[in-house]
CSV table of C-alpha atoms in Angstrom, one decimal:
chain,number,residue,atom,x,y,z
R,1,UNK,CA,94.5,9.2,-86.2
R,2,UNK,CA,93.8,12.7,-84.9
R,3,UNK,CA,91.2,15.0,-85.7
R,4,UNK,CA,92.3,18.8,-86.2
R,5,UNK,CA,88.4,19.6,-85.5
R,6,UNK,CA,87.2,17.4,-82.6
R,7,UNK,CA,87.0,18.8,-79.2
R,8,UNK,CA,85.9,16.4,-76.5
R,9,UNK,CA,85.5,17.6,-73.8
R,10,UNK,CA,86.4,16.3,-70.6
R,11,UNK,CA,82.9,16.8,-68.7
R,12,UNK,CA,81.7,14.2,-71.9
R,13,UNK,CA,84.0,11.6,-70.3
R,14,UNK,CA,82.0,8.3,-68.2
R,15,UNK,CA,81.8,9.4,-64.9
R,16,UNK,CA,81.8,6.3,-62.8
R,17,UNK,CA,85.4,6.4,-64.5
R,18,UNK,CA,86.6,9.7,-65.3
R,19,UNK,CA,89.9,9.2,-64.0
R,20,UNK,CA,91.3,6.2,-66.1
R,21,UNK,CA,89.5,8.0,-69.1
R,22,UNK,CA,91.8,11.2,-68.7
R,23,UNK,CA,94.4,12.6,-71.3
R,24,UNK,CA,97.8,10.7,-70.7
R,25,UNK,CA,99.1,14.0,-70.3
R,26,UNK,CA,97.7,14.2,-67.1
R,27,UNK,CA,98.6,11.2,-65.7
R,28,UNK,CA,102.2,13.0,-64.2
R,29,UNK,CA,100.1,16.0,-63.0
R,30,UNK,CA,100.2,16.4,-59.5
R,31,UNK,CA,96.7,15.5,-57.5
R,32,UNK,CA,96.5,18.7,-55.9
R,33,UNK,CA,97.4,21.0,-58.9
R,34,UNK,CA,94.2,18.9,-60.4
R,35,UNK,CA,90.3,20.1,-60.4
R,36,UNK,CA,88.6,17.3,-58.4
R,37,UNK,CA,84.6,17.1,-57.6
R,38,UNK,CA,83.9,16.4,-53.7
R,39,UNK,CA,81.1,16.1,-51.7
R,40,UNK,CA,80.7,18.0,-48.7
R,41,UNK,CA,79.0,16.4,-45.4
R,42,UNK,CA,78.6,13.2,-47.6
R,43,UNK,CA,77.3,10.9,-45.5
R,44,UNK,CA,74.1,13.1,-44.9
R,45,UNK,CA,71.5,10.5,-46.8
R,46,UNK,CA,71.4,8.0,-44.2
R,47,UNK,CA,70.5,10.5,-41.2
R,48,UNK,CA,68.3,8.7,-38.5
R,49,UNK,CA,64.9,9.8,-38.9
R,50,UNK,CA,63.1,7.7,-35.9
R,51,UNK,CA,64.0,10.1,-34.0
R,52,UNK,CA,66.1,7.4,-31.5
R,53,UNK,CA,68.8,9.8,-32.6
R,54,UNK,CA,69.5,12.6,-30.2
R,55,UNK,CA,70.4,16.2,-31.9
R,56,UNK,CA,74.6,15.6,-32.1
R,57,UNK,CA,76.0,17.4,-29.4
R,58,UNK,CA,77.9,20.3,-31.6
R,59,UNK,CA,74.1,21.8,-31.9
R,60,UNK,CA,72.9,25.4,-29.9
R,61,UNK,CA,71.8,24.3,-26.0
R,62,UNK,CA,68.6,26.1,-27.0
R,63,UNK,CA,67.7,23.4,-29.8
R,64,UNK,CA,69.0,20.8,-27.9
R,65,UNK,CA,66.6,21.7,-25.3
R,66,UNK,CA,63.6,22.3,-28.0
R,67,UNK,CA,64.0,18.6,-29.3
R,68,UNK,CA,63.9,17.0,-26.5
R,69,UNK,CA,60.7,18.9,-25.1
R,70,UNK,CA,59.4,19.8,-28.6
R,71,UNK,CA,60.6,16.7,-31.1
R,72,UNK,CA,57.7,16.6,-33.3
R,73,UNK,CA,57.5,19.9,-34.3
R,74,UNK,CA,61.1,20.5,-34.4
R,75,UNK,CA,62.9,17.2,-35.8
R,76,UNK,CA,61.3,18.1,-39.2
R,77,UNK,CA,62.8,21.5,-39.8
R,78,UNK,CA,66.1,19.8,-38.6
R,79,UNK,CA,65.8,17.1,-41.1
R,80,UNK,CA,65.3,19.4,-43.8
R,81,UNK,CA,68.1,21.7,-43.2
R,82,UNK,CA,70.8,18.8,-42.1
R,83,UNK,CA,70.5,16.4,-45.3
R,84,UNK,CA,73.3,18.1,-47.9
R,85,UNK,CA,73.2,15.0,-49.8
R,86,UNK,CA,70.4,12.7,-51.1
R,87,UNK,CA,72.3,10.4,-53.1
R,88,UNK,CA,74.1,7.0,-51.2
R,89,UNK,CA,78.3,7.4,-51.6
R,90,UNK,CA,78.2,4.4,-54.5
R,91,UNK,CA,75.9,6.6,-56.5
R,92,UNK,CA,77.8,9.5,-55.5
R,93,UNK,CA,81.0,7.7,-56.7
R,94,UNK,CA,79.4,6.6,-59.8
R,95,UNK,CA,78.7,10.1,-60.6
R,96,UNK,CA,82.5,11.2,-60.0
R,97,UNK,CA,83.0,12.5,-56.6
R,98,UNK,CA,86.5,11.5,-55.4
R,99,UNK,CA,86.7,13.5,-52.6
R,100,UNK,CA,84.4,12.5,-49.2
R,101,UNK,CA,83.8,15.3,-46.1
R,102,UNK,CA,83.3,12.8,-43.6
R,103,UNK,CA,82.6,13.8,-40.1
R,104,UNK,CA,82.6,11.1,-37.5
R,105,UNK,CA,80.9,11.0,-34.1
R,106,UNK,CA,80.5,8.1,-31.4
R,107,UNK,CA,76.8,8.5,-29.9
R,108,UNK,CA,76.0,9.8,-26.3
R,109,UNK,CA,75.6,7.4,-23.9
R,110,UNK,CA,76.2,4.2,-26.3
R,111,UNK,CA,77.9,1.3,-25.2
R,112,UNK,CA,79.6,-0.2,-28.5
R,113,UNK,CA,82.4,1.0,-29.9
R,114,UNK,CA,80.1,1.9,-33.5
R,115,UNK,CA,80.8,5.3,-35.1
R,116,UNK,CA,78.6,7.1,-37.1
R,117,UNK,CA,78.3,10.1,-39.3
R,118,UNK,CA,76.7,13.0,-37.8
R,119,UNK,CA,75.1,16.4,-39.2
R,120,UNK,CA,72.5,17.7,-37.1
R,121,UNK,CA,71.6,14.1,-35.7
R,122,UNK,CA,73.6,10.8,-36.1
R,123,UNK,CA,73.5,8.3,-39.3
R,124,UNK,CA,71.6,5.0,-39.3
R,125,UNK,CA,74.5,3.1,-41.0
R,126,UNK,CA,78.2,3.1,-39.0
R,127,UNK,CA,81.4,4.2,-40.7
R,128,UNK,CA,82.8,0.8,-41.1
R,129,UNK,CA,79.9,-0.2,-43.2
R,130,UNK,CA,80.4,2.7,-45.4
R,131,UNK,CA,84.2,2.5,-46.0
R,132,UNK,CA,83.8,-1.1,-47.0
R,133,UNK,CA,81.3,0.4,-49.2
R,134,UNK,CA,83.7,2.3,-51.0
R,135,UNK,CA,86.7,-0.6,-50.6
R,136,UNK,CA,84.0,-2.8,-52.8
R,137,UNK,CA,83.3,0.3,-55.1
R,138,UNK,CA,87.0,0.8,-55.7
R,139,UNK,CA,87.2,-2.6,-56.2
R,140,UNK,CA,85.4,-2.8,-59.6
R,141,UNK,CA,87.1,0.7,-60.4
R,142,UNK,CA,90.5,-0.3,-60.1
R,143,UNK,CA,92.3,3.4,-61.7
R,144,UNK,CA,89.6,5.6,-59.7
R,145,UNK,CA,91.3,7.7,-56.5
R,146,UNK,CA,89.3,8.5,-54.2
R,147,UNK,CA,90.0,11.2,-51.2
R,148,UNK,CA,88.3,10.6,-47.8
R,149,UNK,CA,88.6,13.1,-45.4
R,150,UNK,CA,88.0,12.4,-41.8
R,151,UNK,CA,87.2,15.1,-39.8
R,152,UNK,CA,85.2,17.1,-36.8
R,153,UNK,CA,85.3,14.0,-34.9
R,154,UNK,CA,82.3,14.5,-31.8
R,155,UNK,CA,83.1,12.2,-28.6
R,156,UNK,CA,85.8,9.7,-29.7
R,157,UNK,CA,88.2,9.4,-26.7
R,158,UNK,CA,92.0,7.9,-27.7
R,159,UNK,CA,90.8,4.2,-28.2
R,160,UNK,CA,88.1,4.9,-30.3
R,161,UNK,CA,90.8,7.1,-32.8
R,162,UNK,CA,92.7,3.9,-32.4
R,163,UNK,CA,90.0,1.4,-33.6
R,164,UNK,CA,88.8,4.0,-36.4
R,165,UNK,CA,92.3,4.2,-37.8
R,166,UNK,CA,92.8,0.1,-37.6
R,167,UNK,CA,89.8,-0.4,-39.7
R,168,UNK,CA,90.6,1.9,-42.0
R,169,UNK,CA,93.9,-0.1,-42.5
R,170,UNK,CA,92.0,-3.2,-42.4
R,171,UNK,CA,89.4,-2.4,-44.7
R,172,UNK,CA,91.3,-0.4,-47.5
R,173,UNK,CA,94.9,-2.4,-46.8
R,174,UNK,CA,97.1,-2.2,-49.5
R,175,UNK,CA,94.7,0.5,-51.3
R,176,UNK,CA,96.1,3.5,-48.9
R,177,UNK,CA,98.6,6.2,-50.1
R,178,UNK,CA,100.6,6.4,-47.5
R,179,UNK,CA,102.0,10.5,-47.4
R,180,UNK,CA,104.8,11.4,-50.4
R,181,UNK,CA,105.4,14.7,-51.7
R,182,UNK,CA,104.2,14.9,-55.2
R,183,UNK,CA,101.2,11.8,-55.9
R,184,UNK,CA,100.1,11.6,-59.4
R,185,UNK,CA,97.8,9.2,-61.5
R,186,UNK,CA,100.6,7.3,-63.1
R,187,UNK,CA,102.7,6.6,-59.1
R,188,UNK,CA,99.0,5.7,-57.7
R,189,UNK,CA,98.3,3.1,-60.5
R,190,UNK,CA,101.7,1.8,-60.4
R,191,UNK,CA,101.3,0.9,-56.9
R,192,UNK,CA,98.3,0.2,-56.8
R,193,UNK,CA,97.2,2.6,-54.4
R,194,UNK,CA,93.2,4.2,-54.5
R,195,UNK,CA,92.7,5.7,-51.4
R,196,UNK,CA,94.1,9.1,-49.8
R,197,UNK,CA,93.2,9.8,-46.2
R,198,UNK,CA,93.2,12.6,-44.3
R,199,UNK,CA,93.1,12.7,-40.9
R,200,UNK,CA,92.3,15.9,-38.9
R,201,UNK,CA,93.9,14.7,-34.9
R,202,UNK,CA,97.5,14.3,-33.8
R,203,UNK,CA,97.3,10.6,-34.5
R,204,UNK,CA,98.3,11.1,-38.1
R,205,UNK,CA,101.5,11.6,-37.0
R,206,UNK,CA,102.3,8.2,-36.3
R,207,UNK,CA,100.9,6.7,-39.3
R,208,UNK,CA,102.4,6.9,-42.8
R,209,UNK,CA,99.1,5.8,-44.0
R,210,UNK,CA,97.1,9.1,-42.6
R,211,UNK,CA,97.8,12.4,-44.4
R,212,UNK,CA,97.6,15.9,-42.3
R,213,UNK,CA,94.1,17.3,-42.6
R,214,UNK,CA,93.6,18.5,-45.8
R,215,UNK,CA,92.2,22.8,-45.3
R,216,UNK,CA,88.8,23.5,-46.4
R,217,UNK,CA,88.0,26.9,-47.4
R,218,UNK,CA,84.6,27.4,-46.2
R,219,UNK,CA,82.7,31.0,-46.5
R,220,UNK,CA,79.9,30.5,-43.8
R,221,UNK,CA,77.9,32.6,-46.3
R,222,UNK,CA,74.2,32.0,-47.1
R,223,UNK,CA,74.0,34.1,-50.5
R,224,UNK,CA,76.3,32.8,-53.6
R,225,UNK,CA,77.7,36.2,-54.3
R,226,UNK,CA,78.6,36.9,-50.9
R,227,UNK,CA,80.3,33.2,-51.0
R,228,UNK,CA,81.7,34.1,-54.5
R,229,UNK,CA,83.3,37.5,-52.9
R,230,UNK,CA,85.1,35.6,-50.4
R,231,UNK,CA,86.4,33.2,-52.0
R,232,UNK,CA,87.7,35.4,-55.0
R,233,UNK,CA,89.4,37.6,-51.4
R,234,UNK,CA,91.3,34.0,-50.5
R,235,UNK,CA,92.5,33.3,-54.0
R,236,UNK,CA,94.7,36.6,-53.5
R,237,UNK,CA,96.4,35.6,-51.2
R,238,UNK,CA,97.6,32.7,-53.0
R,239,UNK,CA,96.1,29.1,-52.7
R,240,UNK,CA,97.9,26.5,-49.4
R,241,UNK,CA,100.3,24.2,-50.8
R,242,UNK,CA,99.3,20.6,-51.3
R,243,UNK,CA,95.6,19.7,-51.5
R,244,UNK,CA,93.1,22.0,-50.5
R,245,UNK,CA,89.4,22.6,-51.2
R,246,UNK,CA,86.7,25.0,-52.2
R,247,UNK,CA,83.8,24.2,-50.5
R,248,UNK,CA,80.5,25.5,-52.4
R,249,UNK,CA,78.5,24.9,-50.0
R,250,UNK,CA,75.8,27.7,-48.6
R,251,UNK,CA,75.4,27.8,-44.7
R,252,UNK,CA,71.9,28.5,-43.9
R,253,UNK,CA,71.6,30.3,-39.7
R,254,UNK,CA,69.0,31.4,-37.4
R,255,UNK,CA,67.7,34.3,-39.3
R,256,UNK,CA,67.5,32.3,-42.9
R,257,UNK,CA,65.5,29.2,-41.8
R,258,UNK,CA,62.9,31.9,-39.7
R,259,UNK,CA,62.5,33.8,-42.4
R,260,UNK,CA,62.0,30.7,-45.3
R,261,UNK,CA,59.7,28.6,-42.7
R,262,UNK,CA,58.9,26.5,-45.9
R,263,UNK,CA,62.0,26.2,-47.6
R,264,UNK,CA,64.7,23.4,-46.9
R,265,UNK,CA,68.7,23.1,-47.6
R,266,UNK,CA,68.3,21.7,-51.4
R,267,UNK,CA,65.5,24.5,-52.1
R,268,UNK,CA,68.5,27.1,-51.1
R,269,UNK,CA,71.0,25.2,-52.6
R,270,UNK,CA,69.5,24.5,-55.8
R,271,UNK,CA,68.4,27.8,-56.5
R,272,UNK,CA,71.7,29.4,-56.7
R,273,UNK,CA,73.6,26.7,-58.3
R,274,UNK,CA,73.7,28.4,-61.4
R,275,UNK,CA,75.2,31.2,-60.2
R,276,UNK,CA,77.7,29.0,-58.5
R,277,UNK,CA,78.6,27.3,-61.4
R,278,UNK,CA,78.9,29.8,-63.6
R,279,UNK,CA,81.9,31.0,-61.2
R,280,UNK,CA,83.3,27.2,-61.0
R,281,UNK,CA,83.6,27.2,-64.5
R,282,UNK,CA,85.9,30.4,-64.7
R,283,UNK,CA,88.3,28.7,-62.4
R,284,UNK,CA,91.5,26.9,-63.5
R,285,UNK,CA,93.5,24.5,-61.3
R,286,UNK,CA,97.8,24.2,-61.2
R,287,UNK,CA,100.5,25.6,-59.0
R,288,UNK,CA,99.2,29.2,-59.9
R,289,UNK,CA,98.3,31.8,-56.8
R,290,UNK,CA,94.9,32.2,-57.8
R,291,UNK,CA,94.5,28.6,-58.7
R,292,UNK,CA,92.0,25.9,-57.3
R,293,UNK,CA,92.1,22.1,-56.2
R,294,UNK,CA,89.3,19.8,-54.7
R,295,UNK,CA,85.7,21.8,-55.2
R,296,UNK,CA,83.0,20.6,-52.8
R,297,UNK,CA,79.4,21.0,-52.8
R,298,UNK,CA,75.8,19.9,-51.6
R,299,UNK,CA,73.7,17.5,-54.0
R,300,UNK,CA,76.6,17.4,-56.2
R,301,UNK,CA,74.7,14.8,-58.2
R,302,UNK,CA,71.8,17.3,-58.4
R,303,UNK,CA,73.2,19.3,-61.2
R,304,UNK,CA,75.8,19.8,-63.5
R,305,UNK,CA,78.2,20.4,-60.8
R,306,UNK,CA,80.5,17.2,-60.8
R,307,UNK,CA,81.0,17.3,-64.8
R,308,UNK,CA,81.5,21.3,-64.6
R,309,UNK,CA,84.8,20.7,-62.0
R,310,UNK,CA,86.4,17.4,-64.0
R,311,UNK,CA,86.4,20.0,-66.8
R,312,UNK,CA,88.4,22.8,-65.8
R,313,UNK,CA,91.5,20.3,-65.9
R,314,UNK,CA,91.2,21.1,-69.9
R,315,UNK,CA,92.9,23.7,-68.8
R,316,UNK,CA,96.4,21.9,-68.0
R,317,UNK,CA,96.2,20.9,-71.6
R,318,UNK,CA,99.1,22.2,-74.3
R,319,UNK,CA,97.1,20.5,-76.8
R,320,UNK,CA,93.9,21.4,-78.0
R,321,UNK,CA,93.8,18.0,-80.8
R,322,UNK,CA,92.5,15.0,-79.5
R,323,UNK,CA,93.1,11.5,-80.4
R,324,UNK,CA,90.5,9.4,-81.8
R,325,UNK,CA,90.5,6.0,-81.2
């Protein structure tokens, strides 16, 4: 039966499996012409707060220098400015991110061969434990496609690449995409495939498993309307071909944290998430100039955010009558 009245929309749909829940008719609709939720700096939750982590190595010499004279008055404010997510990566996934900025970093001066995440300091938990994480996530979500972008890799010499990209073989195996032109729902699920990769170093070359690193559009703003003006500037000249993504995200500097002494990165965030998403939901994705693809954010289980993105692929819809079961 179909109803001429009923609207559902797609933000109503369960979000721990949006993807097999989707329309057939946008099953043969090209992943990167799709609106996708992601998660920027993912791996933030886990950030070592004993302070046995140093302050990663991409920070100013001048904080570098104030934590390790100045740790107990200065690790806080780092802490509360480097977390951009709260939630672990299963809850994340239950709540429909499919797309993971990860940013991967051996530590100074360790001896193992461990990678970790790093934003501001280093993780507690290594990369391998999260990707099995997500293997066993995907696992019990066998239509779900997830997008895991490696990237801004800090001190990993050839041989470490090396290792990182043989466990990601090992631990996701037959699960990897490896690169095609045009991936949709429908090839992935007829294969059998979950898991797109994105790897931003030369080594992707010589692996049909790692994809070229996908572009993130990123505003360095700290105001949503001044992060809104640039990214409307970008969309006129025409969105990259192949994935791409939007990232939401506000970037705090110097001046901001000074002058909000109390304030953290979710107080920032949160507070101008409706203006952000008020803009999200005015965006369409497709093949279109002006259109958008993967849209990342900060607490994206925090808000409405992931459910406002899933639902702009309405608009790829002809039809406006749903089935009912």
């Amino acid at each position: 039966m179909t109803s001429e009245v009923s609207q559902v929309s797609l933000s109503e749909l369960p979000m721990e499996n949006w993807m097999a829940h989707l329309p057939s008719a946008l099953w043969d609709t090209p992943l990167c012409y799709m609106a996708i939720p992601g998660s920027h700096n993912a791996i933030t939750y886990c950030l070592d707060k004993n302070d046995r982590s140093p302050v990663d190595l991409t920070q100013p010499d001048m904080l570098q220098k104030l934590d390790k004279y100045m740790k107990p008055i200065i690790r806080p404010f780092v802490y509360k400015w480097a977390i951009a997510q709260e939630s672990s990566i299963r809850e994340q996934l239950d709540s429909g991110v499919r797309y993971c900025d990860l940013r991967i970093a051996h530590r100074p001066n360790d001896r193992s061969n461990d990678l970790y995440f790093y934003h501001g300091v280093y993780t507690t938990i290594t990369v391998e434990m999260i990707l099995k994480e997500i293997r066993e996530w995907l696992d019990v979500h066998p239509k779900e496609v997830v997008i895991l972008s490696f990237s801004h890799f800090l001190g990993l010499n050839q041989e470490l690449h090396t290792l990182l990209v043989s466990t990601i073989k090992s631990v996701f195996d037959s699960k990897l995409c490896p690169k095609m032109e045009c991936v949709t729902l429908r090839k992935l699920w007829s294969q059998g495939h979950q898991v797109i990769v994105s790897y931003e170093h030369h080594i992707a070359n010589c692996h049909r498993e790692l994809w070229f690193h996908i572009p993130y559009w990123w505003a360095n703003k700290c105001k949503a309307e001044a992060l809104i003006e640039e990214f409307e500037r970008r969309k006129q000249n025409g969105r990259p071909g192949g994935f791409f993504v939007t990232g939401i995200n506000l970037t705090e500097d110097l001046k901001y944290i000074c002058s909000h002494p109390t304030e953290s990165l979710k107080d920032m965030v949160m507070s101008t998430y409706p203006t952000l998403l008020s803009w999200v939901k005015q965006q369409k994705p497709g093949s279109n100039a002006g259109s958008l693809n993967i849209i990342a954010g900060d607490f994206v289980t925090e808000s409405r955010f992931i459910p406002t993105v899933i639902a702009l692929n309405e608009n790829l819809l002809n039809r406006t009558i749903i089935p009912e079961p």
